[in-house]
Amino acid sequence: MTLRQDIHSSGIPVLCRSCEGRRRGICGALDPDRLAALARSSSRHKIEPGVELVGDCEAVNSYSNVLSGVVKLTKSLSDGRQQIVGLQFAPDFLGRPFKVESEISAEAATVVTLCSFPKAALERMVKESPELEHRLLKQALDELDAAREWMVTLGRKTASEKVASFLVMLALNIDTSVDSAAISASFDLPLTRADISDFLGLTNETVSRQLTRLRAEGVIRIENKRHVRVESVGRLEQRCGGRRPRQFG
Amino acid sequence: MTLRQDIHSSGIPVLCRSCEGRRRGICGALDPDRLAALARSSSRHKIEPGVELVGDCEAVNSYSNVLSGVVKLTKSLSDGRQQIVGLQFAPDFLGRPFKVESEISAEAATVVTLCSFPKAALERMVKESPELEHRLLKQALDELDAAREWMVTLGRKTASEKVASFLVMLALNIDTSVDSAAISASFDLPLTRADISDFLGLTNETVSRQLTRLRAEGVIRIENKRHVRVESVGRLEQRCGGRRPRQFG
DNA sequence: CGCGAATTTGAGTATGTTCAAACATTGTGG
DNA sequence: CCACAATGTTTGAACATACTCAAATTCGCG
C-alpha cells in the first residue's frame, strides 16, 4: 500500500505534495499533468501583516491560493470609512476571475503564505478542466452564502451580537477542533480591534467595550490582548441573536 | 439572411424564442438540442406579490429564471428581525446549486414571472455543458460583488446615504435607459417602505423620513407613494457616500 | 363612502459614536 | 538596562443618530 501511494504521488509536483489546496482547494480539480504545469509557473510567498496584496481599482495579473494565515478583503469609501467584506483562510482561492480590475483591496491580516500563479495560466486551465470551474463556482457560492450571512449581522444585529457572532465565526474557522458540539475553543485573533470594527461596522471603542463585557460575564477569557479562550461556546452562541453563524470559507 | 435566421431559430423551442434568459441569462449557454430538452421539462408561472417561492430551511427541488418582476431574498433571525440579502431581476437565475436545503427565503416583491425546471434537469445539463457552469459562475461572482457592495452600505453608511444608494441601484436595474451618464430616471419602487428598511438595515420610519428629506430638497419627486422620479441622478449620487453603487444582478 | 393597510410625522429615548485621556505592550536607541 | 516613542487598547463622559412608541394622514379598494 505504501508502494502504491508512492507510485501515485510521484506524479505530484514537490511544491504541491503537502499542500492543502490539493485536498480542499481548487487544485484538487487538476490531474497530475495539469498540476505540474501550473506548479511550474507558480511560486510561494511569505507576506507580512499589513502588506497590501491587491489594491483597489488595480489591474490584477495573478491569482493565489491562501496556504496559511488570514487575508482581509476590504472596500473603502472616498472619505476613509472602511468595511471588511470578507476574510480568507487556507485553502481559499484569492482573486476575481473574469475581471481585469479589482474593486476590492486585499491585505494580509496576519503573516500569510500564498501560492501564486499568473492569471493567464489559471484561465488556460479553466478552459481545459471543467472540474476546476466547478470548484471555483463552489467557492464563489460559499463566499456568497457567507457574505449574506454577514449582511444580516451588519444590518440587523446589535453591537454585542455582532461581536459574539464574530468570535463564533473565528472559532469555527481557526480552531479546527471546534465543531457544532464543541464546548470550548481557543485561538489568536487575526485582526486588531480596529479591523474587527471595520468588519462589524462598529468603532474600535465599541468592540473593546463588548469584549470587556463578555470577559466580565465569564464567557471568554483574553490573554495578551490577542489570545481568546471561549469558555462556553454555547453561551457565546446564545448571544449571536438567534441564527448560528456559518463557516466562512 | 432572413431565411438562414429562420432555419436557425426553428430549432429553438417556442417557449424560449423571445426569452431574455437566452440572451443574457444562463440559457444562452445551451445549444438548441439541450435548450429543447430543458424546455420540455420547464414551465412558466405568474406569481403574485408576497408569495413565498422558497422557504427558509426548506428542501429545494427546482430552479428558475426570473423573466420579469423582482424577487427578494431574505434571511431572518429567530426573534423576527429580517434582512433582505439580495434582489433578483430578469434574467437572473434563482436557486442555490449544490445544496439540498436553502438557508434563505425567496419571495415575490412584485408580480413575478418565472421559468422553472426541475433541479435534476439542470444538474444533468451542467454535467454536459461546461459553458452552463461558466454562466452560473459568472452570475455567482456578480452577486458576490453586489453583496459586498451592500455590506459597505450596511456597515458604514448613514441612513441618508443608504436610501440614496438604494435609489441609485434601483434606477440602474429597473429604468434600463439609465446609464452612468443619465441625468434623470423614473421607476416604480418594487418594495414597500418596510421592505426597503429590511434591505438597508433601518426602520420604515427612518426610510420614510429620508425619502421626505430628498423630496424636500428637490432631488426626487414621489407620486402615489410608489413612483419615483429622480430629477438629478448626479445630486443623488453625491449623497451615496463616495462610492458609486454598482448594478445589482 | 368608509375600512384597512401603508405611510408620514412627532416626541422622547437608547444605542453606539465621538472626543479625550489613561493605560498597556513592543521595539528602539542611548 | 532603562527611558521613550509608537502603536494598539481600554475607559470615561457628552453627544448624535436612528429607534421606539404613538398618533395622524394618505391611498387603494370594496
Coordinates of C-alpha atoms (C1' of nucleotides) in Angstrom, one line a residue:
Chain A
M1 CA 0.0 0.0 0.0
T2 CA 2.8 2.4 0.8
L3 CA 4.3 1.4 -2.5
R4 CA 1.2 2.2 -4.5
Q5 CA 0.9 5.5 -2.8
D6 CA 4.5 6.3 -3.7
I7 CA 3.9 5.5 -7.3
H8 CA 0.8 7.5 -7.3
S9 CA 2.3 10.6 -5.7
S10 CA 5.4 10.5 -7.8
G11 CA 3.5 12.5 -10.4
I12 CA 2.7 15.2 -8.0
P13 CA 5.0 18.3 -8.0
V14 CA 7.2 18.6 -4.9
L15 CA 5.7 22.0 -4.3
C16 CA 2.2 20.6 -4.1
R17 CA 2.8 17.4 -2.1
S18 CA 1.8 18.6 1.3
C19 CA -0.5 21.4 0.1
E20 CA -4.0 21.8 1.5
G21 CA -5.1 23.3 -1.8
R22 CA -4.9 19.8 -3.4
R23 CA -7.3 18.4 -0.8
R24 CA -9.8 21.1 -0.2
G25 CA -8.8 23.9 -2.5
I26 CA -9.1 24.3 -6.3
C27 CA -6.0 22.4 -7.1
G28 CA -7.8 19.1 -6.3
A29 CA -9.6 19.6 -9.6
L30 CA -6.4 19.1 -11.6
D31 CA -4.9 15.8 -12.8
P32 CA -1.1 15.4 -12.1
D33 CA -0.1 16.7 -15.5
R34 CA -2.0 19.9 -15.2
L35 CA -1.0 20.3 -11.7
A36 CA 2.6 20.0 -12.8
A37 CA 2.1 22.6 -15.5
L38 CA 0.5 25.0 -13.0
A39 CA 3.2 24.4 -10.4
R40 CA 5.9 25.3 -12.9
S41 CA 4.6 28.8 -13.2
S42 CA 3.6 29.2 -9.6
S43 CA 5.6 30.4 -6.6
R44 CA 5.2 30.6 -2.9
H45 CA 5.4 33.9 -1.0
K46 CA 5.5 34.8 2.7
I47 CA 3.8 38.1 3.4
E48 CA 4.0 40.3 6.4
P49 CA 0.9 41.6 8.2
G50 CA -0.4 44.9 6.8
V51 CA 1.0 44.4 3.3
E52 CA -1.4 45.1 0.5
L53 CA -1.8 42.2 -1.9
V54 CA -4.3 43.7 -4.3
G55 CA -5.1 47.4 -4.5
D56 CA -8.5 48.8 -5.1
C57 CA -9.0 49.7 -8.8
E58 CA -5.8 48.0 -9.6
A59 CA -5.2 45.6 -12.6
V60 CA -4.8 42.1 -11.4
N61 CA -2.3 39.8 -13.1
S62 CA -2.2 36.9 -10.8
Y63 CA -4.3 34.6 -8.6
S64 CA -3.3 32.8 -5.4
N65 CA -4.2 30.1 -3.0
V66 CA -4.0 31.0 0.6
L67 CA -1.8 28.4 2.3
S68 CA -1.8 29.9 5.8
G69 CA -2.8 33.0 7.6
V70 CA -5.7 35.3 7.1
V71 CA -6.3 37.7 4.3
K72 CA -8.9 40.5 4.7
L73 CA -10.8 41.9 1.8
T74 CA -11.8 45.5 2.2
K75 CA -13.8 48.2 0.5
S76 CA -13.5 51.8 1.4
L77 CA -15.4 55.0 0.8
S78 CA -13.7 58.1 -0.5
D79 CA -13.7 59.7 2.9
G80 CA -11.8 56.9 4.5
R81 CA -14.6 54.8 6.0
Q82 CA -13.8 51.2 5.6
Q83 CA -15.6 47.9 5.5
I84 CA -14.1 44.4 5.6
V85 CA -16.2 42.4 3.2
G86 CA -14.6 39.0 3.5
L87 CA -11.9 37.0 5.3
Q88 CA -10.0 34.3 3.5
F89 CA -8.4 31.4 5.2
A90 CA -6.4 28.4 3.9
P91 CA -7.0 26.9 1.4
D92 CA -9.2 29.6 -0.2
F93 CA -8.7 30.8 -3.7
L94 CA -7.8 34.5 -3.8
G95 CA -8.8 36.6 -6.8
R96 CA -11.7 37.6 -9.0
P97 CA -11.9 35.7 -12.3
F98 CA -13.2 37.4 -15.4
K99 CA -12.4 40.9 -14.3
V100 CA -9.4 43.0 -15.3
E101 CA -9.7 45.3 -12.4
S102 CA -10.4 44.7 -8.8
E103 CA -12.9 46.8 -6.9
I104 CA -11.7 45.4 -3.7
S105 CA -8.5 45.6 -1.8
A106 CA -6.8 42.5 -0.2
E107 CA -4.4 42.8 2.7
A108 CA -2.6 40.3 4.8
A109 CA -4.1 40.4 8.3
T110 CA -1.5 38.0 9.8
V111 CA 1.6 36.5 8.3
V112 CA 0.3 34.9 5.2
T113 CA 1.8 32.4 2.8
L114 CA 0.5 32.3 -0.7
C115 CA 0.9 30.1 -3.7
S116 CA 0.6 32.5 -6.7
F117 CA 0.3 31.8 -10.4
P118 CA -0.2 34.1 -13.4
K119 CA -3.8 35.0 -14.4
A120 CA -3.3 33.5 -17.8
A121 CA -2.1 30.2 -16.5
L122 CA -5.3 29.7 -14.5
E123 CA -7.5 30.8 -17.2
R124 CA -6.0 28.3 -19.6
M125 CA -6.6 25.6 -17.1
V126 CA -10.2 26.6 -16.6
K127 CA -10.8 26.1 -20.3
E128 CA -9.3 22.6 -20.2
S129 CA -10.7 21.3 -16.9
P130 CA -14.4 21.8 -16.3
E131 CA -13.8 20.4 -12.8
L132 CA -11.7 23.5 -12.0
E133 CA -14.5 25.8 -12.9
H134 CA -16.8 23.7 -10.8
R135 CA -14.6 24.2 -7.7
L136 CA -14.4 27.9 -8.4
L137 CA -18.2 28.0 -8.6
K138 CA -18.5 26.1 -5.3
Q139 CA -16.2 28.5 -3.5
A140 CA -18.0 31.5 -5.0
L141 CA -21.3 30.2 -3.8
D142 CA -19.9 29.5 -0.3
E143 CA -18.5 33.1 -0.2
L144 CA -21.8 34.4 -1.3
D145 CA -23.6 32.5 1.5
A146 CA -21.0 33.9 3.9
A147 CA -21.4 37.4 2.6
R148 CA -25.2 37.2 3.0
E149 CA -24.9 35.8 6.5
W150 CA -22.8 38.9 7.4
M151 CA -25.3 41.2 5.8
V152 CA -27.8 40.0 8.4
T153 CA -25.2 40.7 11.1
L154 CA -24.3 44.1 9.8
G155 CA -27.9 45.2 9.1
R156 CA -29.9 43.7 12.0
K157 CA -27.7 42.7 15.0
T158 CA -26.7 44.8 18.0
A159 CA -23.1 45.6 18.8
S160 CA -22.9 42.8 21.4
E161 CA -24.5 40.3 19.0
K162 CA -22.1 41.3 16.3
V163 CA -19.0 40.7 18.5
A164 CA -20.3 37.4 19.7
S165 CA -21.1 36.3 16.1
F166 CA -17.6 37.3 15.0
L167 CA -16.0 35.2 17.8
V168 CA -18.0 32.2 16.9
M169 CA -17.2 32.5 13.2
L170 CA -13.5 32.7 14.1
A171 CA -13.7 29.7 16.4
L172 CA -15.2 27.7 13.5
N173 CA -12.6 28.8 11.0
I174 CA -9.4 28.9 13.1
D175 CA -9.7 26.5 15.9
T176 CA -10.2 23.4 13.7
S177 CA -11.1 21.3 16.7
V178 CA -14.3 23.3 17.1
D179 CA -17.4 21.8 15.6
S180 CA -21.0 22.4 16.4
A181 CA -20.8 20.3 19.6
A182 CA -17.6 21.8 21.0
I183 CA -17.7 23.2 24.5
S184 CA -14.7 25.5 24.5
A185 CA -12.4 27.0 21.9
S186 CA -9.1 28.8 21.8
F187 CA -7.4 30.9 19.1
D188 CA -5.5 34.1 18.4
L189 CA -7.4 37.0 17.0
P190 CA -6.1 37.5 13.4
L191 CA -7.4 41.1 13.5
T192 CA -6.8 44.2 15.6
R193 CA -9.7 45.9 17.3
A194 CA -9.8 48.4 14.5
D195 CA -10.0 45.6 11.9
I196 CA -12.8 43.9 13.9
S197 CA -14.7 47.1 14.0
D198 CA -14.3 47.5 10.2
F199 CA -15.6 44.0 9.9
L200 CA -18.6 44.6 12.1
G201 CA -19.5 48.1 11.1
L202 CA -18.7 49.5 14.6
T203 CA -15.9 51.6 16.2
N204 CA -12.9 50.1 17.9
E205 CA -14.1 51.6 21.2
T206 CA -17.4 49.7 20.9
V207 CA -15.7 46.5 20.0
S208 CA -13.4 46.9 23.0
R209 CA -16.3 47.5 25.4
Q210 CA -18.2 44.5 24.1
L211 CA -15.2 42.3 24.6
T212 CA -14.7 43.6 28.1
R213 CA -18.3 42.8 28.8
L214 CA -18.0 39.2 27.5
R215 CA -14.9 38.9 29.7
A216 CA -16.7 40.3 32.7
E217 CA -19.5 37.8 32.3
G218 CA -17.1 34.9 32.1
V219 CA -18.0 33.9 28.6
I220 CA -14.5 34.5 27.2
R221 CA -11.0 35.0 28.6
I222 CA -8.4 37.2 26.9
E223 CA -4.7 36.9 27.3
N224 CA -2.2 39.4 25.9
K225 CA -4.9 41.3 24.0
R226 CA -4.8 38.8 21.2
H227 CA -5.4 35.3 22.5
V228 CA -9.1 34.4 23.1
R229 CA -10.3 31.4 25.1
V230 CA -14.0 30.8 24.7
E231 CA -15.1 29.1 28.0
S232 CA -18.5 28.2 26.7
V233 CA -19.3 28.1 23.0
G234 CA -22.9 27.6 23.9
R235 CA -23.2 30.7 26.0
L236 CA -21.4 32.7 23.2
E237 CA -23.9 31.3 20.6
Q238 CA -26.8 32.4 22.7
R239 CA -25.6 36.0 22.3
C240 CA -25.4 35.8 18.5
G241 CA -29.0 36.8 18.0
G242 CA -30.7 33.6 17.0
R243 CA -29.0 32.3 13.9
R244 CA -25.9 30.3 14.0
P245 CA -23.0 32.0 12.1
R246 CA -21.8 29.6 9.5
Q247 CA -18.3 28.7 8.4
F248 CA -16.7 31.5 6.4
G249 CA -14.8 30.0 3.5
Chain B
M1 CA -30.4 36.1 -44.4
T2 CA -33.9 36.1 -43.1
L3 CA -34.1 32.5 -44.4
R4 CA -30.9 31.5 -42.6
Q5 CA -32.2 33.0 -39.4
D6 CA -35.5 31.1 -39.7
I7 CA -33.7 27.9 -40.2
H8 CA -31.5 28.6 -37.3
S9 CA -34.3 29.7 -34.9
S10 CA -36.5 26.8 -35.9
G11 CA -34.5 24.6 -33.5
I12 CA -35.4 27.0 -30.7
P13 CA -38.3 25.9 -28.5
V14 CA -41.4 28.2 -28.8
L15 CA -41.3 28.9 -25.1
C16 CA -37.8 30.2 -25.4
R17 CA -37.9 32.3 -28.6
S18 CA -38.5 35.7 -27.0
C19 CA -36.9 34.9 -23.7
E20 CA -34.3 37.2 -22.2
G21 CA -32.7 34.2 -20.5
R22 CA -31.3 33.1 -23.8
R23 CA -29.6 36.4 -24.4
R24 CA -28.3 37.4 -21.1
G25 CA -29.2 34.5 -18.8
I26 CA -27.9 31.1 -18.3
C27 CA -29.9 29.5 -21.2
G28 CA -27.6 31.3 -23.6
A29 CA -25.1 28.5 -22.7
L30 CA -27.2 25.8 -24.2
D31 CA -27.3 24.6 -27.8
P32 CA -30.7 24.1 -29.4
D33 CA -30.9 20.4 -28.6
R34 CA -30.2 20.9 -24.9
L35 CA -32.4 24.0 -24.8
A36 CA -35.2 21.9 -26.2
A37 CA -34.6 19.2 -23.6
L38 CA -34.7 21.7 -20.8
A39 CA -37.8 23.5 -22.2
R40 CA -39.7 20.2 -22.3
S41 CA -39.4 19.9 -18.5
S42 CA -39.8 23.6 -17.7
S43 CA -42.9 25.7 -17.2
R44 CA -43.8 29.4 -16.8
H45 CA -45.5 30.7 -13.7
K46 CA -47.0 34.0 -12.8
I47 CA -46.6 34.8 -9.1
E48 CA -48.4 37.4 -7.0
P49 CA -46.5 39.8 -4.7
G50 CA -45.9 38.4 -1.3
V51 CA -45.9 34.8 -2.3
E52 CA -43.0 32.8 -0.9
L53 CA -41.1 30.9 -3.6
V54 CA -38.6 29.2 -1.4
G55 CA -38.9 28.8 2.3
D56 CA -36.0 29.1 4.8
C57 CA -34.6 25.7 5.7
E58 CA -36.8 24.1 3.0
A59 CA -35.7 21.4 0.6
V60 CA -35.4 22.8 -2.9
N61 CA -36.5 20.7 -5.9
S62 CA -36.5 23.3 -8.7
Y63 CA -34.6 26.2 -10.1
S64 CA -35.9 29.1 -12.0
N65 CA -35.1 32.0 -14.3
V66 CA -36.7 35.3 -13.4
L67 CA -38.4 36.6 -16.5
S68 CA -40.0 39.7 -15.1
G69 CA -40.6 41.4 -11.8
V70 CA -38.4 41.5 -8.7
V71 CA -37.7 38.7 -6.2
K72 CA -36.3 39.5 -2.8
L73 CA -34.0 37.1 -0.9
T74 CA -34.3 37.4 2.8
K75 CA -32.8 35.9 6.0
S76 CA -34.4 36.3 9.4
L77 CA -33.3 35.9 13.0
S78 CA -35.4 33.8 15.3
D79 CA -36.9 36.9 17.0
G80 CA -38.3 38.2 13.7
R81 CA -35.7 40.6 12.7
Q82 CA -35.3 40.4 9.0
Q83 CA -32.7 41.3 6.4
I84 CA -33.0 41.3 2.6
V85 CA -29.7 39.9 1.3
G86 CA -30.4 40.2 -2.4
L87 CA -32.8 41.3 -5.1
Q88 CA -33.1 39.4 -8.3
F89 CA -34.2 40.9 -11.6
A90 CA -34.7 39.4 -15.0
P91 CA -33.0 37.4 -16.3
D92 CA -31.3 36.2 -13.1
F93 CA -31.1 32.6 -12.2
L94 CA -32.8 31.8 -9.0
G95 CA -31.6 29.0 -6.8
R96 CA -28.6 27.6 -4.9
P97 CA -26.9 24.8 -6.8
F98 CA -25.2 22.0 -4.8
K99 CA -27.3 22.4 -1.7
V100 CA -30.3 20.3 -0.7
E101 CA -31.6 22.9 1.7
S102 CA -32.0 26.6 1.4
E103 CA -30.9 28.9 4.2
I104 CA -32.6 31.7 2.5
S105 CA -36.2 32.6 1.8
A106 CA -37.2 33.9 -1.6
E107 CA -40.4 36.0 -2.0
A108 CA -42.0 37.8 -4.9
A109 CA -41.8 41.5 -4.3
T110 CA -43.8 42.4 -7.3
V111 CA -45.8 40.3 -9.8
V112 CA -43.1 37.9 -11.0
T113 CA -43.0 35.6 -13.9
L114 CA -40.7 32.6 -13.6
C115 CA -39.5 29.8 -15.9
S116 CA -39.0 26.8 -13.6
F117 CA -37.3 23.5 -14.2
P118 CA -36.6 20.5 -12.0
K119 CA -33.3 20.5 -10.1
A120 CA -32.2 17.3 -11.6
A121 CA -32.7 18.6 -15.2
L122 CA -30.4 21.5 -14.6
E123 CA -27.8 19.4 -12.8
R124 CA -27.7 17.0 -15.7
M125 CA -27.2 19.9 -18.1
V126 CA -24.4 21.2 -16.0
K127 CA -22.5 17.9 -16.4
E128 CA -22.9 18.0 -20.1
S129 CA -22.3 21.7 -20.9
P130 CA -19.3 23.4 -19.2
E131 CA -20.5 26.7 -20.6
L132 CA -23.5 26.5 -18.4
E133 CA -21.4 26.2 -15.3
H134 CA -19.4 29.1 -16.6
R135 CA -22.5 31.3 -16.7
L136 CA -23.5 30.2 -13.2
L137 CA -20.1 31.1 -12.0
K138 CA -20.3 34.5 -13.6
Q139 CA -23.7 35.2 -12.0
A140 CA -22.4 34.0 -8.6
L141 CA -19.4 36.3 -8.8
D142 CA -21.6 39.2 -9.9
E143 CA -24.0 38.5 -6.9
L144 CA -21.0 38.3 -4.7
D145 CA -19.7 41.7 -5.8
A146 CA -23.2 43.1 -5.3
A147 CA -23.4 41.6 -1.8
R148 CA -20.1 43.0 -0.8
E149 CA -21.0 46.4 -2.2
W150 CA -24.1 46.3 0.1
M151 CA -22.0 45.2 3.1
V152 CA -20.3 48.6 2.8
T153 CA -23.6 50.3 2.7
L154 CA -25.0 48.3 5.7
G155 CA -21.9 48.7 7.8
R156 CA -20.6 52.1 7.0
K157 CA -23.2 54.4 5.5
T158 CA -25.6 56.8 7.3
A159 CA -29.3 56.4 6.9
S160 CA -29.5 59.1 4.3
E161 CA -26.6 57.6 2.3
K162 CA -28.3 54.2 2.4
V163 CA -31.5 55.5 1.0
A164 CA -29.7 57.4 -1.8
S165 CA -27.6 54.4 -2.7
F166 CA -30.7 52.2 -2.8
L167 CA -32.5 54.6 -5.2
V168 CA -29.5 54.7 -7.5
M169 CA -29.2 51.0 -7.5
L170 CA -32.8 50.6 -8.5
A171 CA -32.5 53.2 -11.2
L172 CA -29.7 51.2 -12.7
N173 CA -31.6 48.0 -12.5
I174 CA -35.1 49.0 -13.4
D175 CA -35.0 52.0 -15.5
T176 CA -33.0 50.4 -18.3
S177 CA -32.5 53.8 -20.0
V178 CA -30.3 54.9 -17.1
D179 CA -26.6 54.5 -17.6
S180 CA -23.7 56.2 -15.8
A181 CA -24.3 59.5 -17.8
A182 CA -28.1 59.7 -17.3
I183 CA -29.5 62.9 -15.9
S184 CA -32.9 61.7 -14.7
A185 CA -34.6 58.4 -14.0
S186 CA -38.1 57.2 -13.3
F187 CA -39.4 53.9 -12.0
D188 CA -41.8 52.3 -9.6
L189 CA -40.4 51.1 -6.3
P190 CA -40.7 47.3 -6.2
L191 CA -40.6 47.3 -2.4
T192 CA -42.7 48.7 0.4
R193 CA -41.1 51.1 2.9
A194 CA -40.9 48.1 5.3
D195 CA -39.0 46.1 2.6
I196 CA -36.7 48.9 1.9
S197 CA -35.9 49.2 5.6
D198 CA -35.2 45.4 5.7
F199 CA -32.9 45.9 2.8
L200 CA -31.0 48.8 4.3
G201 CA -30.9 47.7 8.0
L202 CA -33.2 50.6 9.1
T203 CA -36.7 51.1 10.3
N204 CA -39.6 52.0 8.0
E205 CA -39.9 55.3 9.8
T206 CA -36.3 56.3 9.1
V207 CA -36.7 55.3 5.4
S208 CA -39.8 57.4 5.2
R209 CA -38.1 60.4 6.8
Q210 CA -35.1 60.2 4.4
L211 CA -37.3 60.0 1.4
T212 CA -39.2 63.0 2.6
R213 CA -35.9 64.8 3.0
L214 CA -34.8 64.0 -0.5
R215 CA -38.1 65.2 -1.8
A216 CA -38.0 68.4 0.2
E217 CA -34.5 69.1 -1.2
G218 CA -35.8 68.6 -4.8
V219 CA -33.6 65.6 -5.6
I220 CA -36.5 63.2 -6.2
R221 CA -40.2 63.5 -6.7
I222 CA -42.7 60.9 -5.4
E223 CA -46.1 60.2 -6.9
N224 CA -48.7 57.8 -5.3
K225 CA -46.1 56.6 -2.7
R226 CA -44.6 54.2 -5.2
H227 CA -43.5 56.0 -8.3
V228 CA -40.1 57.8 -8.1
R229 CA -38.7 60.3 -10.4
V230 CA -35.1 61.2 -9.9
E231 CA -34.7 64.8 -11.0
S232 CA -30.9 64.7 -10.8
V233 CA -29.0 61.4 -10.8
G234 CA -25.9 63.4 -10.1
R235 CA -27.2 65.0 -7.0
L236 CA -28.5 61.7 -5.8
E237 CA -25.1 60.1 -6.3
Q238 CA -23.4 62.8 -4.3
R239 CA -25.4 61.5 -1.4
C240 CA -24.3 57.9 -1.7
G241 CA -21.2 58.4 0.4
G242 CA -18.4 58.4 -2.1
R243 CA -18.7 55.1 -3.9
R244 CA -20.9 54.5 -6.9
P245 CA -23.4 51.7 -6.2
R246 CA -22.9 49.1 -8.9
Q247 CA -25.5 47.2 -10.9
F248 CA -27.1 44.5 -8.8
G249 CA -27.6 41.4 -10.8
Chain C
dC1 C1' -68.0 56.5 1.4
dG2 C1' -65.6 54.1 4.8
dC3 C1' -62.5 50.5 6.0
dG4 C1' -57.7 48.6 6.3
dA5 C1' -53.1 49.0 5.1
dA6 C1' -49.2 51.6 4.2
dT7 C1' -47.0 55.8 5.0
dT8 C1' -45.9 60.1 7.3
dT9 C1' -45.0 62.9 11.2
dG10 C1' -43.9 63.8 16.1
dA11 C1' -41.6 63.4 20.7
dG12 C1' -38.7 61.0 23.8
dT13 C1' -35.2 57.6 24.3
dA14 C1' -31.3 54.3 23.7
dT15 C1' -27.6 52.6 21.5
dG16 C1' -23.4 53.4 19.6
dT17 C1' -20.3 57.4 18.3
dT18 C1' -17.0 61.0 19.2
dC19 C1' -13.6 63.1 21.5
dA20 C1' -10.3 62.8 25.1
dA21 C1' -7.3 60.7 28.3
dA22 C1' -5.2 56.9 30.6
dC23 C1' -3.1 52.5 30.1
dA24 C1' -0.5 48.6 28.3
dT25 C1' 2.8 46.4 25.1
dT26 C1' 6.5 46.4 21.9
dG27 C1' 10.5 47.8 19.9
dT28 C1' 14.5 51.4 19.7
dG29 C1' 18.3 53.9 20.9
dG30 C1' 21.1 55.9 24.5
Chain D
dC1 C1' 19.1 48.1 31.2
dC2 C1' 16.1 51.6 31.1
dA3 C1' 13.9 55.7 29.0
dC4 C1' 10.8 56.8 25.5
dA5 C1' 8.3 56.7 21.5
dA6 C1' 4.9 54.3 18.7
dT7 C1' 1.1 51.6 18.4
dG8 C1' -2.9 49.5 20.0
dT9 C1' -6.3 49.0 23.7
dT10 C1' -9.3 50.4 27.4
dT11 C1' -12.1 53.5 29.9
dG12 C1' -14.9 57.7 30.6
dA13 C1' -18.3 61.5 29.5
dA14 C1' -21.0 64.1 26.3
dC15 C1' -23.4 63.7 22.2
dA16 C1' -25.9 62.3 17.9
dT17 C1' -28.2 59.3 15.0
dA18 C1' -31.5 56.3 14.4
dC19 C1' -35.0 53.7 17.2
dT20 C1' -39.4 53.2 19.7
dC21 C1' -43.9 54.2 20.5
dA22 C1' -47.9 56.8 19.3
dA23 C1' -50.9 59.3 16.5
dA24 C1' -52.3 61.5 12.2
dT25 C1' -52.6 61.1 7.3
dT26 C1' -53.0 59.2 2.7
dC27 C1' -54.1 55.7 -0.5
dG28 C1' -56.3 51.8 -2.5
dC29 C1' -60.3 49.2 -2.7
dG30 C1' -64.7 47.1 -1.8

